[in-house]
CSV table of C-alpha atoms and ligand atoms in Angstrom, one decimal:
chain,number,residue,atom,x,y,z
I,11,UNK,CA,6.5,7.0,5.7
I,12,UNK,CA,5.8,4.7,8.4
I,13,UNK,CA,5.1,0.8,7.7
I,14,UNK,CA,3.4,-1.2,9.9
I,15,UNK,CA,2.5,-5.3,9.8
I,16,UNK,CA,-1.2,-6.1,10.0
I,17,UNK,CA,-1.9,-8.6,12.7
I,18,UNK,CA,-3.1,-12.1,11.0
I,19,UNK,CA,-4.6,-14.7,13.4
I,20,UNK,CA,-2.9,-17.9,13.0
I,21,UNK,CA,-0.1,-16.5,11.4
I,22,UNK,CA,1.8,-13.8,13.1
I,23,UNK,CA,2.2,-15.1,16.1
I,24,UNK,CA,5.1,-14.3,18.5
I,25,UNK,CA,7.2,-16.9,16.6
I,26,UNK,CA,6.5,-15.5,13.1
I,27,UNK,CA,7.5,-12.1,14.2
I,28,UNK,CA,10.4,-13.2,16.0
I,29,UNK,CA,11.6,-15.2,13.0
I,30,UNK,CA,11.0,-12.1,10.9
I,31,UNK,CA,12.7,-9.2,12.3
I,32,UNK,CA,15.8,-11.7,12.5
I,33,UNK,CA,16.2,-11.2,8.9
I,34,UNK,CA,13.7,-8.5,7.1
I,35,UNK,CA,13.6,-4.8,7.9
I,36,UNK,CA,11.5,-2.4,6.9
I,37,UNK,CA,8.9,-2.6,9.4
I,38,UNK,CA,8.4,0.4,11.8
I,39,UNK,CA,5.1,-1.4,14.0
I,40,UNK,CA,4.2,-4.7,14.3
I,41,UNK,CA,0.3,-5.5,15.7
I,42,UNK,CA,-0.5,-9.1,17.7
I,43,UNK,CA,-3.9,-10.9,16.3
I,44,UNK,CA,-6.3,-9.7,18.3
I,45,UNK,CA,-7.0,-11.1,21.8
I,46,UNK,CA,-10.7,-10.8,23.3
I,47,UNK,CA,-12.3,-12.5,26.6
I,48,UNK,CA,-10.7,-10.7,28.9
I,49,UNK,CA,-12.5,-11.3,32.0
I,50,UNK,CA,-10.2,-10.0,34.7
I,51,UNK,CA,-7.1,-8.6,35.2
I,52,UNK,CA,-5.6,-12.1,35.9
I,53,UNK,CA,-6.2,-13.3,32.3
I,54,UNK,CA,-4.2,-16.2,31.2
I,55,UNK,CA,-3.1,-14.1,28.3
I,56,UNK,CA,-1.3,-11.7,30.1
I,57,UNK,CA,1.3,-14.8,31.0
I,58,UNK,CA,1.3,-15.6,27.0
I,59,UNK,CA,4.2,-15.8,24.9
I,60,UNK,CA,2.3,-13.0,22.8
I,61,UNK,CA,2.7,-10.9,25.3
I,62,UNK,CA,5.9,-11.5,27.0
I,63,UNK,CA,8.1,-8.4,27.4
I,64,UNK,CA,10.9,-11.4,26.9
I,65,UNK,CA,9.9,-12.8,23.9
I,66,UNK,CA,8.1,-9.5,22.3
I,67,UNK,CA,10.1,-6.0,21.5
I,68,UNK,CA,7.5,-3.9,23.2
I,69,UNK,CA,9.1,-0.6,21.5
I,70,UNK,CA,7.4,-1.5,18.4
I,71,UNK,CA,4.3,-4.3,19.4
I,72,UNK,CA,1.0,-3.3,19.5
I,73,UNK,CA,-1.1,-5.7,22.0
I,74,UNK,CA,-4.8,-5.8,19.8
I,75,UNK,CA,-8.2,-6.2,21.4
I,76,UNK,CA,-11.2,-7.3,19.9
I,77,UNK,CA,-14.1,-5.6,21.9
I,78,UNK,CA,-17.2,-3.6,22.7
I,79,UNK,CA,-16.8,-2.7,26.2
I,80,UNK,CA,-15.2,0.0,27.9
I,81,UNK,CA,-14.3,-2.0,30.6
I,82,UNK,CA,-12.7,-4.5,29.2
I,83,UNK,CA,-10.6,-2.0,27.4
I,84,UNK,CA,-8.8,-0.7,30.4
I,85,UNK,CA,-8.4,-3.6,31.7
I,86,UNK,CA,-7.0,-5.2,29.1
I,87,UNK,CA,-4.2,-1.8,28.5
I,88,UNK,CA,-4.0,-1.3,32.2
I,89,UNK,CA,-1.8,-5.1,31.7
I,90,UNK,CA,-0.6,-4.4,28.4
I,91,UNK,CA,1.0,-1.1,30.2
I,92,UNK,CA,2.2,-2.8,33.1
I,93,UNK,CA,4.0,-5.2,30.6
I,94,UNK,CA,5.8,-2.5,29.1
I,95,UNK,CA,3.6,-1.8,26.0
I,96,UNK,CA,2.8,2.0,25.0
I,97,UNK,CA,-0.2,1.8,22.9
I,98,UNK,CA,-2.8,-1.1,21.9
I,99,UNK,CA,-5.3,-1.0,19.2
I,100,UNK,CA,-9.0,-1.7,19.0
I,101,UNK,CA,-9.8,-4.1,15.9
I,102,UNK,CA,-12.9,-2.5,14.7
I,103,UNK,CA,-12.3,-4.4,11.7
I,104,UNK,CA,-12.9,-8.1,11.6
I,105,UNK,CA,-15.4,-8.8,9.3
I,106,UNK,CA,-16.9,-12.7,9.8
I,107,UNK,CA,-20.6,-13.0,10.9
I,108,UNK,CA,-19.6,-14.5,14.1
I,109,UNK,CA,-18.4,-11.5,15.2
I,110,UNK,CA,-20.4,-8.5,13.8
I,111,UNK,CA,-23.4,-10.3,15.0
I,112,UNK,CA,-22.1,-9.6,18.2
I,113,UNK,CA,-21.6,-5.6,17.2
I,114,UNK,CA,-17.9,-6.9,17.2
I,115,UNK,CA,-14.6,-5.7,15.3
I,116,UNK,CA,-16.8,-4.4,11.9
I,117,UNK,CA,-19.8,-4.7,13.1
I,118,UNK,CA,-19.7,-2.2,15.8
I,119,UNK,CA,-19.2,0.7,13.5
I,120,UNK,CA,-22.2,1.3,12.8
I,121,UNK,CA,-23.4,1.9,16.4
I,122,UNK,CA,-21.9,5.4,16.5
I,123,UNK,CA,-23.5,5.3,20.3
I,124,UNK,CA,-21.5,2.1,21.4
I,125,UNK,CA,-18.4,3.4,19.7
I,126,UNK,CA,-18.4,6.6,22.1
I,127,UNK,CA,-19.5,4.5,24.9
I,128,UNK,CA,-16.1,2.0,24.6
I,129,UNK,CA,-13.7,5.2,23.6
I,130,UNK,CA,-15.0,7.3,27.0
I,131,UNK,CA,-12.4,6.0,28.6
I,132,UNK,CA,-9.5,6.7,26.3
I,133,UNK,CA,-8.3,10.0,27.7
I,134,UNK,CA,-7.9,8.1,31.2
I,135,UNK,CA,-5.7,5.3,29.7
I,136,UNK,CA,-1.7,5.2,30.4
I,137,UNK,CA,-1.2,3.5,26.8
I,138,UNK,CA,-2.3,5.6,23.7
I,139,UNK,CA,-5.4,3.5,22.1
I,140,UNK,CA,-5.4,3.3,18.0
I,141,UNK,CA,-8.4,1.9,16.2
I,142,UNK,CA,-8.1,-0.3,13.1
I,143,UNK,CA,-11.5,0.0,11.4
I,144,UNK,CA,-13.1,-0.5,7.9
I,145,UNK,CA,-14.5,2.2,5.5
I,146,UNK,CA,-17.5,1.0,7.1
I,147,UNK,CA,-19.8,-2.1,8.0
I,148,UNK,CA,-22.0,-1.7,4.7
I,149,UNK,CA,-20.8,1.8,3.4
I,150,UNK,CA,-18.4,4.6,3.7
I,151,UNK,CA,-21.0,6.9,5.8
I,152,UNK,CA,-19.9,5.0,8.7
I,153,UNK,CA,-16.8,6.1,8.9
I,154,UNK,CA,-17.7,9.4,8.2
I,155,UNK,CA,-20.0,9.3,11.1
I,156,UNK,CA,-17.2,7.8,13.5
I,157,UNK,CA,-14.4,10.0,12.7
I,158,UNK,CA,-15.9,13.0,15.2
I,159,UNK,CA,-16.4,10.5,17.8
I,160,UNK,CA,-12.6,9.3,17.5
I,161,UNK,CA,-11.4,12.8,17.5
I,162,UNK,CA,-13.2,13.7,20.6
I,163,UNK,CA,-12.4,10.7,22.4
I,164,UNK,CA,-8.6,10.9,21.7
I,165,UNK,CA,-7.8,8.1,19.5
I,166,UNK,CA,-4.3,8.3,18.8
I,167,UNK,CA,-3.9,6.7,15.1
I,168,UNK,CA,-6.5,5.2,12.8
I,169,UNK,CA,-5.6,2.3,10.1
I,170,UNK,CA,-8.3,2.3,7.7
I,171,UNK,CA,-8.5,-1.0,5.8
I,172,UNK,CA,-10.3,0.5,2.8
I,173,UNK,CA,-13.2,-2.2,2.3
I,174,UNK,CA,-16.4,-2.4,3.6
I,175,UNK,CA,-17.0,-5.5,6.0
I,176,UNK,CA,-20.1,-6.7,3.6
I,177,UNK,CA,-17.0,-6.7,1.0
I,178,UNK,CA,-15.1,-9.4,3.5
I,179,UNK,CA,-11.3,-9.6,1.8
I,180,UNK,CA,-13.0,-9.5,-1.7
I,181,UNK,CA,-13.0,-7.1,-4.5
I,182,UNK,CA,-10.8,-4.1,-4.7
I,183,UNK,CA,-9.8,-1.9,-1.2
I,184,UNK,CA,-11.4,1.6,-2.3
I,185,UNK,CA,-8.3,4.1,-1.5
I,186,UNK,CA,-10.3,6.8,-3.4
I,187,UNK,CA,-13.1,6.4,-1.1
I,188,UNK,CA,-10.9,7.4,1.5
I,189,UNK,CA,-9.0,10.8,0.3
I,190,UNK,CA,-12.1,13.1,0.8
I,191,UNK,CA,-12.5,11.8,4.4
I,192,UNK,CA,-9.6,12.3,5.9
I,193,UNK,CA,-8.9,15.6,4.1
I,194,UNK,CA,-9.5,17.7,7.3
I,195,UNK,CA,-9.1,14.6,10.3
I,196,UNK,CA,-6.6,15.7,12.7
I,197,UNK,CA,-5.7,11.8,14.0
I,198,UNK,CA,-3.1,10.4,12.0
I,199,UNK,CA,-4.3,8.1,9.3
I,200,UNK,CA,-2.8,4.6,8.6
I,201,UNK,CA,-4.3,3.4,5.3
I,202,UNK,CA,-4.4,-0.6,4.5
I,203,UNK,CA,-6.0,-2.8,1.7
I,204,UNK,CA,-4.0,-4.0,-1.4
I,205,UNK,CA,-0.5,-2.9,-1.2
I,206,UNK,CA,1.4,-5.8,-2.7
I,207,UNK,CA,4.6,-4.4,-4.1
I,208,UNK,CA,6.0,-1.4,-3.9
I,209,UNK,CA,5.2,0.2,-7.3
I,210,UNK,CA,1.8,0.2,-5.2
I,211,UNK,CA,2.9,2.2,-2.2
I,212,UNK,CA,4.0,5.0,-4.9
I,213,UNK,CA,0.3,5.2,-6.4
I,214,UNK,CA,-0.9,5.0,-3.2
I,215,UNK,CA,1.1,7.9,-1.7
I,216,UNK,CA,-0.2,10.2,-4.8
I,217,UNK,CA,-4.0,9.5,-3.9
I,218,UNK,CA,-3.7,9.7,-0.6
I,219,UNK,CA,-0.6,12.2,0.3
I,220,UNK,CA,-1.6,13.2,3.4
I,221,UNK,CA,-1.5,9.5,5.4
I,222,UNK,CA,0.6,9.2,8.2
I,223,UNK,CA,2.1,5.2,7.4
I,224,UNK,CA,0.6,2.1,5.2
I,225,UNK,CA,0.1,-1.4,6.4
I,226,UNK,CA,0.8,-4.1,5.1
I,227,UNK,CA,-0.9,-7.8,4.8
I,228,UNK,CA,-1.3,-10.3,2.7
I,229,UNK,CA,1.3,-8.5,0.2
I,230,UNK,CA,4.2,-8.9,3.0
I,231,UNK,CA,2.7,-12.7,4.1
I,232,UNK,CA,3.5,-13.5,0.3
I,233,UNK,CA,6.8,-11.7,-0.1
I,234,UNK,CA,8.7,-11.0,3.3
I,235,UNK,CA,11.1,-7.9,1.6
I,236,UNK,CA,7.9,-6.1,0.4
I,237,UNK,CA,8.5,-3.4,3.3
I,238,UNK,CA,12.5,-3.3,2.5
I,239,UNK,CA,11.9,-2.7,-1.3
I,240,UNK,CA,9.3,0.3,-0.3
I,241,UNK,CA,11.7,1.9,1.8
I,242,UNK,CA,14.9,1.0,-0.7
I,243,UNK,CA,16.7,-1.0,1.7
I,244,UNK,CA,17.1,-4.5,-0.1
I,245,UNK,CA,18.3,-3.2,-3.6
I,246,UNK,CA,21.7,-5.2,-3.7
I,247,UNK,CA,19.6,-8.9,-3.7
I,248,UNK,CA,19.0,-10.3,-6.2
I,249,UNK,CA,16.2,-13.5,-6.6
I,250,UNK,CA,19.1,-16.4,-5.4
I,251,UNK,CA,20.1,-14.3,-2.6
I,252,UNK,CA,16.3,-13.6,-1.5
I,253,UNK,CA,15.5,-17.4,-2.1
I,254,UNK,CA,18.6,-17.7,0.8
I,255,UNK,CA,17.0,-15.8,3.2
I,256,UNK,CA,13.4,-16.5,2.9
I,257,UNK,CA,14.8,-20.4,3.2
I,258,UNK,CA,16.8,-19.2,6.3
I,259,UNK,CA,13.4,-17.5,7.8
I,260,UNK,CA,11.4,-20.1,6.9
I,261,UNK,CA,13.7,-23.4,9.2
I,262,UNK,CA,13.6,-20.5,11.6
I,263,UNK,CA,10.7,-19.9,12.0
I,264,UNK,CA,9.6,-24.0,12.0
I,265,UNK,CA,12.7,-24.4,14.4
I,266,UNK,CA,11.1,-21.7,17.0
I,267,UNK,CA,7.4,-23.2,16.4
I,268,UNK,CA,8.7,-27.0,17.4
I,269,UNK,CA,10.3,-25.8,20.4
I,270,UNK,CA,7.3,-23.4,21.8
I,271,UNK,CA,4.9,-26.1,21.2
I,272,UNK,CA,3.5,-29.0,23.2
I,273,UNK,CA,2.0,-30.9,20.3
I,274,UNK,CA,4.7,-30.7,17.3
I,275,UNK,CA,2.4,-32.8,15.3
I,276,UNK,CA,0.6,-29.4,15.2
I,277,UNK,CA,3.4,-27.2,13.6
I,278,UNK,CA,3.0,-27.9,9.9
I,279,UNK,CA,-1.2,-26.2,10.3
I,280,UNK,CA,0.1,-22.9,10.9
I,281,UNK,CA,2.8,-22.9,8.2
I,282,UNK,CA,0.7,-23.9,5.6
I,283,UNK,CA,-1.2,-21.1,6.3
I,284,UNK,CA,1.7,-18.9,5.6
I,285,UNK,CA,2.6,-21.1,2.6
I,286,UNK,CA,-0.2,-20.3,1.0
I,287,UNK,CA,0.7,-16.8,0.5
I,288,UNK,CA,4.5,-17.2,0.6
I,289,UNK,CA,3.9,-20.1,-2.8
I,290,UNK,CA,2.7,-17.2,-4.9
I,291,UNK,CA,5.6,-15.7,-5.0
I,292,UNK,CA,7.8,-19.0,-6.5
I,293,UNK,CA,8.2,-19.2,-9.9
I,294,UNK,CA,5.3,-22.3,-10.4
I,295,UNK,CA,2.8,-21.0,-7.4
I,296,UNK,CA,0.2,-23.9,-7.9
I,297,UNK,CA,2.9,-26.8,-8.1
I,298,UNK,CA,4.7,-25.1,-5.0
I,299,UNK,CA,1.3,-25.1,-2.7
I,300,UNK,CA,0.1,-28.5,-4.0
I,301,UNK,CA,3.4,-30.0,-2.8
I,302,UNK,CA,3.3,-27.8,0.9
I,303,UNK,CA,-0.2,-29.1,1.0
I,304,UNK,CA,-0.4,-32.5,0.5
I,305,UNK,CA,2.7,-33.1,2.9
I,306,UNK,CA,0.8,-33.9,6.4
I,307,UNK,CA,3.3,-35.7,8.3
I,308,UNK,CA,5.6,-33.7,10.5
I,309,UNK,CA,8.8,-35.5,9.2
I,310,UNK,CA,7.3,-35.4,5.2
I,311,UNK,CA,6.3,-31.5,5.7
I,312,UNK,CA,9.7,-30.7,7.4
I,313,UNK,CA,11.5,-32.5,4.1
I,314,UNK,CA,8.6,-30.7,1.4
I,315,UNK,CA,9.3,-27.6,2.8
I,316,UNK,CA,13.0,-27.7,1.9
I,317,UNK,CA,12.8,-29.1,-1.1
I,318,UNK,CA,10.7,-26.6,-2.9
I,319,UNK,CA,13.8,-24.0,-2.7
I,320,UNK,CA,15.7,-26.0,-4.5
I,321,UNK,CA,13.3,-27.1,-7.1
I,322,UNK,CA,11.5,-23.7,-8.0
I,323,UNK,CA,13.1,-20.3,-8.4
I,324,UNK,CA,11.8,-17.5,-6.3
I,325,UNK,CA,10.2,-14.6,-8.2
I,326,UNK,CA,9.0,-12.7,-5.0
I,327,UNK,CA,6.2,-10.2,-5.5
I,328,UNK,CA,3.6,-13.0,-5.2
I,329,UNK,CA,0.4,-11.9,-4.2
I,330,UNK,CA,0.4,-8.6,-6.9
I,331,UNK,CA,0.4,-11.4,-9.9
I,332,UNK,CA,-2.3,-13.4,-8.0
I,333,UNK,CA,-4.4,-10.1,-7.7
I,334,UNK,CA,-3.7,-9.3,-11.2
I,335,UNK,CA,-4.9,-12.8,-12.7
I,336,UNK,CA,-8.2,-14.5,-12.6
I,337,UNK,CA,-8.6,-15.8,-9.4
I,338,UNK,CA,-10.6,-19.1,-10.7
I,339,UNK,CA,-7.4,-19.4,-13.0
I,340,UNK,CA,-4.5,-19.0,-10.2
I,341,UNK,CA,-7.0,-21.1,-7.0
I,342,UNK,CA,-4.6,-22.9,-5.0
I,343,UNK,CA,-6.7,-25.1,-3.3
Y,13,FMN,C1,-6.4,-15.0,7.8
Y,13,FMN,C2,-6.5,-13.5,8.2
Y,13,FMN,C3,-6.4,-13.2,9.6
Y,13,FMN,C4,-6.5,-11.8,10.0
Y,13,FMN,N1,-6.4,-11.5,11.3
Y,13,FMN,C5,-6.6,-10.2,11.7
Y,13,FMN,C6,-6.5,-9.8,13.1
Y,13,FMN,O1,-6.3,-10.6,14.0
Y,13,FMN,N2,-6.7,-8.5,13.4
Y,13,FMN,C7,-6.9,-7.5,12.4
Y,13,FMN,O2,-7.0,-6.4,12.7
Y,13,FMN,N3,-6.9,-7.9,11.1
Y,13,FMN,C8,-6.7,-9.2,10.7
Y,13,FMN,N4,-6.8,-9.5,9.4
Y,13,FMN,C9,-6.8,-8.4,8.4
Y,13,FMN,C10,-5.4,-8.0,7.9
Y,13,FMN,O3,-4.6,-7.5,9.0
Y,13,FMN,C11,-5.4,-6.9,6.8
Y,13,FMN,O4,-6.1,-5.8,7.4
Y,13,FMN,C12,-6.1,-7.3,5.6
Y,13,FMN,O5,-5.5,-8.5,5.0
Y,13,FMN,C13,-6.1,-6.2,4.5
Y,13,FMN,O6,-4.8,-5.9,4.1
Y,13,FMN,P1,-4.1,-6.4,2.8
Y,13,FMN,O7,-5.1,-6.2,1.6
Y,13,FMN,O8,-2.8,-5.7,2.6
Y,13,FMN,O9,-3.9,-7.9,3.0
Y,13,FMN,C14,-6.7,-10.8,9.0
Y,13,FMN,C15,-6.8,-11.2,7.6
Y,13,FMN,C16,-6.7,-12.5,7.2
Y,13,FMN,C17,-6.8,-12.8,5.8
């Protein structure tokens, strides 16, 4: 079973998944957040640190665009390829008003027309082209009316975050929904929504036996060994031990942050946002955050963010508790 990483903008940046292939496996594909605005074949982007074939192992990054147009497509895996990458992925999934207004990430599925017209150019491509979609903007009949259209057009892997975008990241991801659509799909299915430990990937794998991989999000965000412990591979650690090496990630991944930006003052932003998940899976989540949160200087954060490993135990499996309780009850903010 394949595990990918699902891109998260603001958070897994090139540092982030520098810092965590240096000390998690598991992972079999990793996506970038997706990039859009790409004007020409000169973009500024393709000189990024995201992109860099220096900084980014292309044998297992996929470049993601966030698009409507055909044209910007090939441009935009025309560079990817010449950077070294063998596939990028169209996010057909994003699901905040500023975007689907624009028939955008979720909001272009259901414009079955459009879809076709952006995928003609597929078969041309020198990169394979994956889609990561919802179950559908507003319902699951979207998808079902998309799935031809990606066949024809030679989409080489669909992920299928099973919500629709009306349900943004709320309720429940509806893997049930999926099983009698993909029953006869010939493109390998990647399903995503809700996998936050690994008792989950086994429930999953009965419902839906015939998927290709899973990927993984916000379950992974809060506890980094999430993909080892589906795949078996981080047995012998206990809690201490995984406390060690979520603490070495962690200055890490700060350390690489300080040094690849201009304004340091801006570092502790994007780790909070990865706090927020990774807090859940301490012993007293709320405490932990509250701490992380309130900490706004550099030099304070920097101090804060040590600290908490050695005043809270590490329980891992954060986010599955969170689901699990009330979420009035467990708010962070
Ligand atoms: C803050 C945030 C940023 C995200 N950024 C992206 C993105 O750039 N591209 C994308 O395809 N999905 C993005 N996603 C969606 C996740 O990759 C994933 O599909 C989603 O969290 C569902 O999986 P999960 O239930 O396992 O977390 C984002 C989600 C969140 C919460």
């Amino acid at each position: 079973m394949q595990l990918h990483l699902g891109p998260f903008q603001g958070i897994t940046d090139v540092w982030f998944r520098k810092a965590y292939q240096q000390y998690f496996t598991g992972l079999d594909k990793l996506y970038t957040p997706f990039f859009g605005g790409i004007h020409n074949l000169n973009s500024k982007h393709f000189r990024s640190d995201e992109l860099s074939p220096l900084l980014n192992d292309a044998g297992i990054l996929v470049p993601q665009l966030l698009t409507n147009s055909a044209i910007e497509l090939e441009r935009f895996a025309l560079q990817c390829h010449g950077l070294g990458y063998s596939e990028v992925n169209i996010n057909m999934g994003c699901p905040w008003p500023q975007v689907t207004s624009k028939k955008r990430g979720c909001g272009l599925m259901p414009y079955p027309g459009m879809v076709e017209s952006l995928l003609s150019v597929v078969k041309d491509l020198p990169v394979k082209v994956s889609v990561k979609c919802r179950l559908g903007m507003y319902d699951v009949s979207e998808l079902s009316t998309l799935l031809p259209i990606f066949e024809k057009t030679g989409v080489s892997e669909l992920i299928v975050h099973a919500r629709t975008g009306k349900q943004l990241y709320k309720g429940h991801a509806q893997a049930d929904a999926l099983a009698p659509l993909i029953a006869n799909c010939v493109i390998p299915i990647v399903y995503n929504g809700d996998l936050f430990e690994s008792a989950d990937s086994g429930r999953l794998g009965n419902k839906l036996p015939r998927i290709a991989g899973m990927m993984l999000g916000r379950g992974l965000l809060a506890d980094p060994f999430l993909a080892a412990d589906i795949k078996g591979l981080a047995c012998e650690l206990d809690n201490k031990e995984r406390a060690e090496v979520v603490k070495k990630f962690i200055t890490t991944l700060t350390g690489q942050r300080l040094k690849g930006r201009r304004q340091v003052k801006a570092v502790p932003g994007p780790m909070k946002e990865l706090w927020w998940y990774l807090s859940s899976s301490f012993d007293q989540p709320v405490r932990v955050w509250r701490q992380i949160r309130k900490a706004a200087l550099l030099e304070e954060f920097l101090d804060v963010q040590a600290e908490v490993f050695s005043q809270y135990e590490w329980i891992g499996s954060g986010f599955a508790r969170k689901f699990l309780q009330n979420e009035e009850e467990f708010s962070l903010d």
